[in-house]
Amino acid sequence: MAVGPNRDELRTWSQYIRDTLIPELKDGTEVALAASIIEAIRTFLYELRTTYIDVDVLRYSRLHSALKEVCMMADRWPTTITLPATALLKTWEIKHGPLSDITADLWGPGGRLEGLIKLTGSGRLSRDGIPTTDSSPVMTMIRPKSTKSSWSVEGRNGLFHAFRTGHNGFRVGDWWIKPAAAYRDRVIHGSTNGITADVDGAYAIFMTANEEVETNDENVFRYWASQKDLGCLQLMKNVHSREMVRVLRSWRLYSRLAPKAGVRYDGLYRVSGYGVKLMVNILGEDEWQYSFVLERYHDQAGLDRALCHPTADEMDDWRDYKQTRDSISDDNNDGPSPACQEGDKKVMDWMQNNAGQIGNSSFKTLQVERASSRN
């Protein structure tokens, strides 16, 4: 059998087709791919005719998914591409069975959910989407009855921990299926939204629900923190220390910058100001509201890199996860607080009615020059 592209080259081709070419053809405009690109893809597909590709390579490269998407858009591709793509898919189906059954091993070594264990409402453990049996060992838990579930993290990776400033080894656009996976990798401390902080300062913010108030500048936003988050006081200190914090957005965040799935790291932000105001919350109770102004640090990868995530491969894993039994009772686990879940419209109405107070709060803002003169 002829030696063709290796698995990494196949994955690169797959990602190029799915994340670059197909979005260009889907944007509604008449886009014609360059002749050089068409010829390169045709040559690549011709090489694949004499290359044996097993299931593990398909699972790793997602090449079958890329060719499926090409065939689904046959009216946008020349027949010199769609015909060999269709032939390859049929060949792989004959050799390996239904290609739809080839999915990522999310819980296996290197998988996106490696080391995560779901704690069910009864206190039993669940791995790989399969709950334990009655005869299996049980972790004793005392927790209120709820439709939500908790997650345990085993063997968190790496030498870094979340209580450090800077990128901490992460890149803008890094993406996770669940907050618990971000906790496992130590970009945040804990698997719920809020501020990662210790006695020395604040290091990261994970936002969901209505915690972000957008401005006219996509690099500046206001973070609306809960008075129950003890990290608020530490985040205030960052105004004076000028230490930056990592910002992560959830797919359940009410923001145009939120990822369409999972959790995404959007880079470093500087806390330029804060405000504290007594307001009436959605339950009609007095509550101190902490607001912070955050400005994106300029000397890092642009926000456009973050907005490219989740990629097509990441969306594959997201859909596979959502189809597992493990996620059936977990749809709301990454989302807003129960009060927000029960009345999204009430939340938005309340925000609209209080927009003047929120937008015109008195913020304690320190100019960079003034802060520099104090150091």
Short mmCIF file of C-alpha atoms in Angstrom, two decimals:
data_model
loop_
_atom_site.label_atom_id
_atom_site.label_comp_id
_atom_site.label_asym_id
_atom_site.label_seq_id
_atom_site.Cartn_x
_atom_site.Cartn_y
_atom_site.Cartn_z
CA MET A 1 0.00 0.00 0.00
CA ALA A 2 1.36 3.39 -0.93
CA VAL A 3 2.51 5.68 1.85
CA GLY A 4 0.32 8.77 1.88
CA PRO A 5 -0.13 11.70 4.25
CA ASN A 6 0.39 10.94 7.94
CA ARG A 7 -2.32 11.43 10.55
CA ASP A 8 -1.21 14.96 11.46
CA GLU A 9 -1.21 16.03 7.82
CA LEU A 10 -4.68 14.57 7.41
CA ARG A 11 -5.88 16.50 10.42
CA THR A 12 -4.36 19.72 9.07
CA TRP A 13 -6.17 19.22 5.76
CA SER A 14 -9.43 18.47 7.56
CA GLN A 15 -9.20 21.57 9.73
CA TYR A 16 -8.31 23.74 6.73
CA ILE A 17 -11.34 22.52 4.82
CA ARG A 18 -13.77 22.80 7.75
CA ASP A 19 -12.55 25.96 9.49
CA THR A 20 -11.38 28.04 6.53
CA LEU A 21 -12.81 26.97 3.17
CA ILE A 22 -16.32 25.86 4.16
CA PRO A 23 -17.09 29.01 6.22
CA GLU A 24 -16.06 31.11 3.22
CA LEU A 25 -18.46 29.18 1.00
CA LYS A 26 -21.25 29.35 3.57
CA ASP A 27 -21.26 33.09 4.14
CA GLY A 28 -23.94 33.68 1.49
CA THR A 29 -21.74 35.43 -1.03
CA GLU A 30 -20.53 34.04 -4.32
CA VAL A 31 -17.02 32.92 -3.48
CA ALA A 32 -14.95 31.03 -6.02
CA LEU A 33 -12.03 29.07 -4.66
CA ALA A 34 -8.73 29.73 -6.35
CA ALA A 35 -7.70 27.24 -9.02
CA SER A 36 -4.54 26.47 -7.06
CA ILE A 37 -6.62 25.48 -4.01
CA ILE A 38 -8.92 23.27 -6.08
CA GLU A 39 -5.95 21.54 -7.67
CA ALA A 40 -4.25 21.01 -4.30
CA ILE A 41 -7.39 19.40 -2.82
CA ARG A 42 -7.91 17.26 -5.94
CA THR A 43 -4.33 15.98 -5.70
CA PHE A 44 -4.77 15.32 -2.00
CA LEU A 45 -7.95 13.29 -2.56
CA TYR A 46 -6.26 11.35 -5.35
CA GLU A 47 -3.46 10.34 -2.94
CA LEU A 48 -6.05 9.12 -0.44
CA ARG A 49 -7.37 6.58 -2.97
CA THR A 50 -4.21 4.52 -2.47
CA THR A 51 -3.75 5.25 1.25
CA TYR A 52 -5.15 2.92 3.89
CA ILE A 53 -6.84 4.90 6.66
CA ASP A 54 -8.05 3.04 9.71
CA VAL A 55 -10.73 4.05 12.19
CA ASP A 56 -8.27 5.56 14.69
CA VAL A 57 -6.84 7.85 12.03
CA LEU A 58 -10.32 8.94 10.97
CA ARG A 59 -11.24 9.58 14.59
CA TYR A 60 -8.10 11.67 15.08
CA SER A 61 -8.18 13.61 11.81
CA ARG A 62 -11.99 14.03 11.42
CA LEU A 63 -11.35 13.72 7.68
CA HIS A 64 -14.60 11.85 7.12
CA SER A 65 -16.48 14.79 8.65
CA ALA A 66 -14.70 17.24 6.38
CA LEU A 67 -15.55 15.26 3.24
CA LYS A 68 -19.17 14.84 4.39
CA GLU A 69 -19.51 18.60 4.66
CA VAL A 70 -17.99 19.02 1.21
CA CYS A 71 -20.53 16.61 -0.27
CA MET A 72 -23.38 18.37 1.53
CA MET A 73 -22.36 21.57 -0.28
CA ALA A 74 -21.91 19.93 -3.67
CA ASP A 75 -23.36 22.97 -5.45
CA ARG A 76 -20.44 25.08 -4.17
CA TRP A 77 -17.66 22.65 -5.07
CA PRO A 78 -16.49 21.43 -8.49
CA THR A 79 -17.18 17.82 -9.41
CA THR A 80 -13.43 17.17 -9.45
CA ILE A 81 -13.68 17.46 -5.66
CA THR A 82 -17.15 16.08 -4.83
CA LEU A 83 -16.91 12.89 -6.88
CA PRO A 84 -13.66 11.57 -5.32
CA ALA A 85 -14.88 12.72 -1.89
CA THR A 86 -18.07 10.70 -2.30
CA ALA A 87 -16.10 7.67 -3.49
CA LEU A 88 -13.78 7.84 -0.47
CA LEU A 89 -16.69 8.04 1.96
CA LYS A 90 -18.31 4.98 0.39
CA THR A 91 -15.02 3.06 0.57
CA TRP A 92 -14.57 3.91 4.25
CA GLU A 93 -18.18 2.94 5.00
CA ILE A 94 -17.61 -0.49 3.45
CA LYS A 95 -14.37 -1.04 5.37
CA HIS A 96 -15.27 0.47 8.75
CA GLY A 97 -19.05 0.53 8.96
CA PRO A 98 -21.19 3.62 9.57
CA LEU A 99 -18.94 6.67 9.75
CA SER A 100 -21.38 8.35 12.10
CA ASP A 101 -20.26 5.85 14.75
CA ILE A 102 -16.71 7.20 14.68
CA THR A 103 -16.60 9.68 17.53
CA ALA A 104 -13.91 10.99 19.86
CA ASP A 105 -13.12 9.17 23.11
CA LEU A 106 -13.93 12.11 25.35
CA TRP A 107 -13.13 10.34 28.62
CA GLY A 108 -10.10 8.38 27.42
CA PRO A 109 -6.42 9.39 27.62
CA GLY A 110 -6.03 12.84 26.15
CA GLY A 111 -9.81 13.25 25.84
CA ARG A 112 -11.49 16.53 26.63
CA LEU A 113 -13.21 15.04 29.68
CA GLU A 114 -10.32 12.90 30.91
CA GLY A 115 -10.24 12.79 34.70
CA LEU A 116 -13.78 14.13 35.17
CA ILE A 117 -16.35 12.15 37.13
CA LYS A 118 -19.97 13.14 37.43
CA LEU A 119 -21.51 12.93 40.90
CA THR A 120 -25.15 12.05 40.41
CA GLY A 121 -28.00 13.27 42.57
CA SER A 122 -27.94 9.99 44.51
CA GLY A 123 -24.27 10.46 45.26
CA ARG A 124 -23.11 7.76 42.86
CA LEU A 125 -20.22 8.14 40.48
CA SER A 126 -20.56 8.16 36.72
CA ARG A 127 -17.74 7.67 34.22
CA ASP A 128 -17.85 7.66 30.45
CA GLY A 129 -21.54 8.52 30.56
CA ILE A 130 -22.37 5.22 32.32
CA PRO A 131 -23.71 5.41 35.90
CA THR A 132 -22.43 2.90 38.43
CA THR A 133 -24.51 -0.13 39.33
CA ASP A 134 -25.98 -0.80 42.76
CA SER A 135 -23.09 -3.12 43.55
CA SER A 136 -20.46 -0.53 42.65
CA PRO A 137 -18.62 1.54 45.26
CA VAL A 138 -20.53 4.65 46.24
CA MET A 139 -19.22 8.02 47.37
CA THR A 140 -21.28 9.24 50.31
CA MET A 141 -22.56 12.73 49.72
CA ILE A 142 -24.86 15.13 51.52
CA ARG A 143 -26.40 17.52 49.04
CA PRO A 144 -29.88 18.96 48.44
CA LYS A 145 -32.14 17.44 45.86
CA SER A 146 -31.55 19.23 42.59
CA THR A 147 -31.77 18.75 38.85
CA LYS A 148 -28.14 19.85 38.65
CA SER A 149 -25.11 17.63 39.06
CA SER A 150 -21.62 18.07 40.45
CA TRP A 151 -18.32 17.04 38.95
CA SER A 152 -15.20 15.64 40.59
CA VAL A 153 -11.80 16.24 39.02
CA GLU A 154 -9.15 13.54 39.20
CA GLY A 155 -5.47 13.98 38.44
CA ARG A 156 -5.43 17.61 37.39
CA ASN A 157 -2.78 18.05 34.71
CA GLY A 158 0.45 20.02 34.70
CA LEU A 159 2.61 21.84 37.20
CA PHE A 160 0.77 25.14 37.01
CA HIS A 161 -2.09 26.08 39.26
CA ALA A 162 -4.83 28.65 38.89
CA PHE A 163 -3.48 31.07 41.52
CA ARG A 164 -0.96 32.65 39.19
CA THR A 165 -1.07 35.79 37.10
CA GLY A 166 -0.72 35.92 33.34
CA HIS A 167 -1.71 33.38 30.71
CA ASN A 168 -0.42 30.61 32.95
CA GLY A 169 0.49 28.45 29.97
CA PHE A 170 -2.81 28.92 28.10
CA ARG A 171 -3.42 30.47 24.70
CA VAL A 172 -6.15 32.84 23.61
CA GLY A 173 -8.95 30.71 22.19
CA ASP A 174 -8.29 27.61 24.31
CA TRP A 175 -11.60 25.81 24.67
CA TRP A 176 -13.22 23.30 27.04
CA ILE A 177 -16.48 21.37 26.92
CA LYS A 178 -17.23 22.03 30.58
CA PRO A 179 -16.04 24.37 33.34
CA ALA A 180 -14.86 21.30 35.24
CA ALA A 181 -12.38 20.60 32.43
CA ALA A 182 -11.05 24.16 32.70
CA TYR A 183 -10.70 23.59 36.44
CA ARG A 184 -8.86 20.32 35.77
CA ASP A 185 -6.36 22.20 33.60
CA ARG A 186 -6.06 24.94 36.25
CA VAL A 187 -7.00 27.98 34.22
CA ILE A 188 -9.63 28.64 36.91
CA HIS A 189 -10.10 27.31 40.43
CA GLY A 190 -13.49 25.66 40.74
CA SER A 191 -16.05 24.46 38.23
CA THR A 192 -18.58 27.28 38.58
CA ASN A 193 -18.68 30.90 37.47
CA GLY A 194 -17.00 33.60 39.51
CA ILE A 195 -13.60 34.99 40.47
CA THR A 196 -10.51 32.86 41.06
CA ALA A 197 -8.69 34.54 43.93
CA ASP A 198 -6.66 33.97 47.08
CA VAL A 199 -5.27 36.20 49.82
CA ASP A 200 -2.70 37.66 47.43
CA GLY A 201 -5.01 38.73 44.62
CA ALA A 202 -7.41 37.81 41.82
CA TYR A 203 -6.30 35.81 38.81
CA ALA A 204 -9.24 34.81 36.63
CA ILE A 205 -12.91 35.50 35.94
CA PHE A 206 -15.34 32.97 34.50
CA MET A 207 -18.56 34.60 33.32
CA THR A 208 -22.00 33.21 32.59
CA ALA A 209 -25.64 34.37 32.57
CA ASN A 210 -26.01 38.18 32.85
CA GLU A 211 -22.59 38.91 34.35
CA GLU A 212 -21.24 40.87 31.37
CA VAL A 213 -22.47 44.33 30.39
CA GLU A 214 -21.20 45.15 26.91
CA THR A 215 -19.89 48.53 25.79
CA ASN A 216 -19.35 50.08 22.36
CA ASP A 217 -15.80 48.72 22.41
CA GLU A 218 -15.55 44.92 22.20
CA ASN A 219 -12.25 45.12 24.11
CA VAL A 220 -13.92 46.75 27.11
CA PHE A 221 -16.76 45.41 29.22
CA ARG A 222 -18.27 45.67 32.67
CA TYR A 223 -18.33 42.63 34.88
CA TRP A 224 -21.25 42.31 37.23
CA ALA A 225 -20.20 40.20 40.23
CA SER A 226 -22.27 38.66 42.98
CA GLN A 227 -21.90 40.05 46.49
CA LYS A 228 -21.49 36.45 47.64
CA ASP A 229 -18.27 36.11 45.64
CA LEU A 230 -15.46 36.70 48.13
CA GLY A 231 -13.13 37.39 45.22
CA CYS A 232 -14.72 40.82 44.70
CA LEU A 233 -12.51 42.46 47.34
CA GLN A 234 -9.40 40.93 45.83
CA LEU A 235 -10.43 42.02 42.33
CA MET A 236 -10.72 45.59 43.61
CA LYS A 237 -7.05 45.45 44.60
CA ASN A 238 -6.12 44.72 41.00
CA VAL A 239 -7.04 48.31 40.12
CA HIS A 240 -4.10 49.50 42.20
CA SER A 241 -1.73 46.59 41.57
CA ARG A 242 -2.51 46.68 37.83
CA GLU A 243 -2.23 42.90 37.72
CA MET A 244 -4.23 41.40 34.86
CA VAL A 245 -6.77 38.60 35.09
CA ARG A 246 -7.68 35.79 32.73
CA VAL A 247 -11.21 36.08 31.32
CA LEU A 248 -13.27 33.05 30.30
CA ARG A 249 -16.72 33.16 28.75
CA SER A 250 -19.41 30.48 28.93
CA TRP A 251 -21.79 29.59 26.11
CA ARG A 252 -24.60 30.54 28.50
CA LEU A 253 -23.32 34.10 28.87
CA TYR A 254 -25.74 36.73 27.58
CA SER A 255 -23.18 38.35 25.29
CA ARG A 256 -22.50 38.54 21.57
CA LEU A 257 -18.93 37.50 22.39
CA ALA A 258 -19.98 34.28 24.12
CA PRO A 259 -18.88 31.05 22.44
CA LYS A 260 -21.65 29.04 20.80
CA ALA A 261 -20.68 26.04 22.94
CA GLY A 262 -18.54 25.23 25.96
CA VAL A 263 -16.07 27.51 27.74
CA ARG A 264 -13.47 29.70 26.00
CA TYR A 265 -10.40 31.58 27.22
CA ASP A 266 -10.44 35.11 25.78
CA GLY A 267 -7.14 36.44 27.12
CA LEU A 268 -5.82 38.88 29.72
CA TYR A 269 -7.73 41.93 30.92
CA ARG A 270 -6.77 44.81 33.19
CA VAL A 271 -9.21 45.99 35.88
CA SER A 272 -9.41 49.75 35.29
CA GLY A 273 -12.23 50.58 37.68
CA TYR A 274 -14.95 49.34 39.99
CA GLY A 275 -18.17 50.45 41.60
CA VAL A 276 -20.33 49.31 44.52
CA LYS A 277 -23.99 50.22 44.70
CA LEU A 278 -27.01 49.09 46.71
CA MET A 279 -29.71 47.93 44.33
CA VAL A 280 -32.89 45.87 44.36
CA ASN A 281 -32.30 42.44 42.79
CA ILE A 282 -34.72 40.42 40.66
CA LEU A 283 -36.25 38.95 43.81
CA GLY A 284 -37.07 42.41 45.16
CA GLU A 285 -34.37 42.27 47.85
CA ASP A 286 -31.67 44.82 48.65
CA GLU A 287 -28.29 43.64 47.42
CA TRP A 288 -24.88 45.18 46.99
CA GLN A 289 -23.86 45.07 43.35
CA TYR A 290 -20.17 45.00 42.46
CA SER A 291 -19.29 46.26 39.00
CA PHE A 292 -15.84 46.16 37.42
CA VAL A 293 -14.55 47.75 34.24
CA LEU A 294 -12.15 45.46 32.37
CA GLU A 295 -10.01 46.44 29.40
CA ARG A 296 -8.35 43.86 27.21
CA TYR A 297 -4.55 43.87 27.28
CA HIS A 298 -3.23 44.89 23.85
CA ASP A 299 0.04 42.93 23.75
CA GLN A 300 -1.47 39.48 23.12
CA ALA A 301 -3.28 37.57 20.39
CA GLY A 302 -6.31 39.48 19.15
CA LEU A 303 -9.87 38.73 20.16
CA ASP A 304 -10.53 37.50 16.63
CA ARG A 305 -8.42 34.44 17.40
CA ALA A 306 -10.67 33.62 20.34
CA LEU A 307 -13.80 34.11 18.24
CA CYS A 308 -12.63 31.32 15.91
CA HIS A 309 -13.44 28.88 18.71
CA PRO A 310 -15.12 26.51 19.05
CA THR A 311 -13.75 25.07 15.81
CA ALA A 312 -15.52 22.41 13.76
CA ASP A 313 -13.61 19.68 15.61
CA GLU A 314 -14.54 21.19 18.97
CA MET A 315 -18.19 21.36 17.94
CA ASP A 316 -18.01 17.66 17.02
CA ASP A 317 -16.89 16.86 20.56
CA TRP A 318 -19.56 19.14 22.01
CA ARG A 319 -22.32 17.39 20.08
CA ASP A 320 -20.95 13.97 21.03
CA TYR A 321 -20.94 15.00 24.67
CA LYS A 322 -24.48 16.34 24.55
CA GLN A 323 -25.68 13.05 23.11
CA THR A 324 -24.28 10.95 25.95
CA ARG A 325 -26.50 9.74 28.75
CA ASP A 326 -24.19 11.56 31.12
CA SER A 327 -25.42 14.92 29.85
CA ILE A 328 -29.17 14.23 29.83
CA SER A 329 -29.70 15.52 33.38
CA ASP A 330 -26.83 17.99 33.11
CA ASP A 331 -28.11 20.48 30.55
CA ASN A 332 -28.31 23.29 33.09
CA ASN A 333 -25.13 22.52 34.99
CA ASP A 334 -23.01 25.08 33.18
CA GLY A 335 -25.62 27.79 33.15
CA PRO A 336 -27.04 30.62 35.20
CA SER A 337 -28.23 30.42 38.77
CA PRO A 338 -31.63 28.73 39.32
CA ALA A 339 -33.33 32.11 39.62
CA CYS A 340 -32.04 33.09 36.18
CA GLN A 341 -32.95 29.74 34.69
CA GLU A 342 -36.52 30.00 35.89
CA GLY A 343 -37.05 33.44 34.45
CA ASP A 344 -34.66 34.65 31.78
CA LYS A 345 -37.25 37.18 30.65
CA LYS A 346 -37.57 38.50 34.20
CA VAL A 347 -33.81 38.97 34.38
CA MET A 348 -33.63 40.82 31.09
CA ASP A 349 -36.64 43.00 31.98
CA TRP A 350 -35.00 43.86 35.29
CA MET A 351 -31.72 44.75 33.59
CA GLN A 352 -33.56 46.95 31.10
CA ASN A 353 -35.46 48.75 33.86
CA ASN A 354 -32.23 49.33 35.78
CA ALA A 355 -30.08 50.14 32.78
CA GLY A 356 -29.64 53.72 33.93
CA GLN A 357 -28.33 52.68 37.32
CA ILE A 358 -26.08 50.00 35.86
CA GLY A 359 -24.69 52.10 33.06
CA ASN A 360 -24.24 55.28 35.09
CA SER A 361 -22.84 53.79 38.27
CA SER A 362 -20.06 55.82 39.81
CA PHE A 363 -16.87 53.90 39.01
CA LYS A 364 -13.61 54.43 40.78
CA THR A 365 -11.29 54.57 37.77
CA LEU A 366 -7.55 55.09 38.00
CA GLN A 367 -5.70 56.40 34.97
CA VAL A 368 -2.60 54.45 34.00
CA GLU A 369 -0.39 57.55 34.33
CA ARG A 370 -1.68 58.22 37.84
CA ALA A 371 -1.15 54.64 38.89
CA SER A 372 2.34 54.65 37.42
CA SER A 373 3.30 57.75 39.36
CA ARG A 374 2.42 55.99 42.61
CA ASN A 375 4.65 52.99 41.93
#
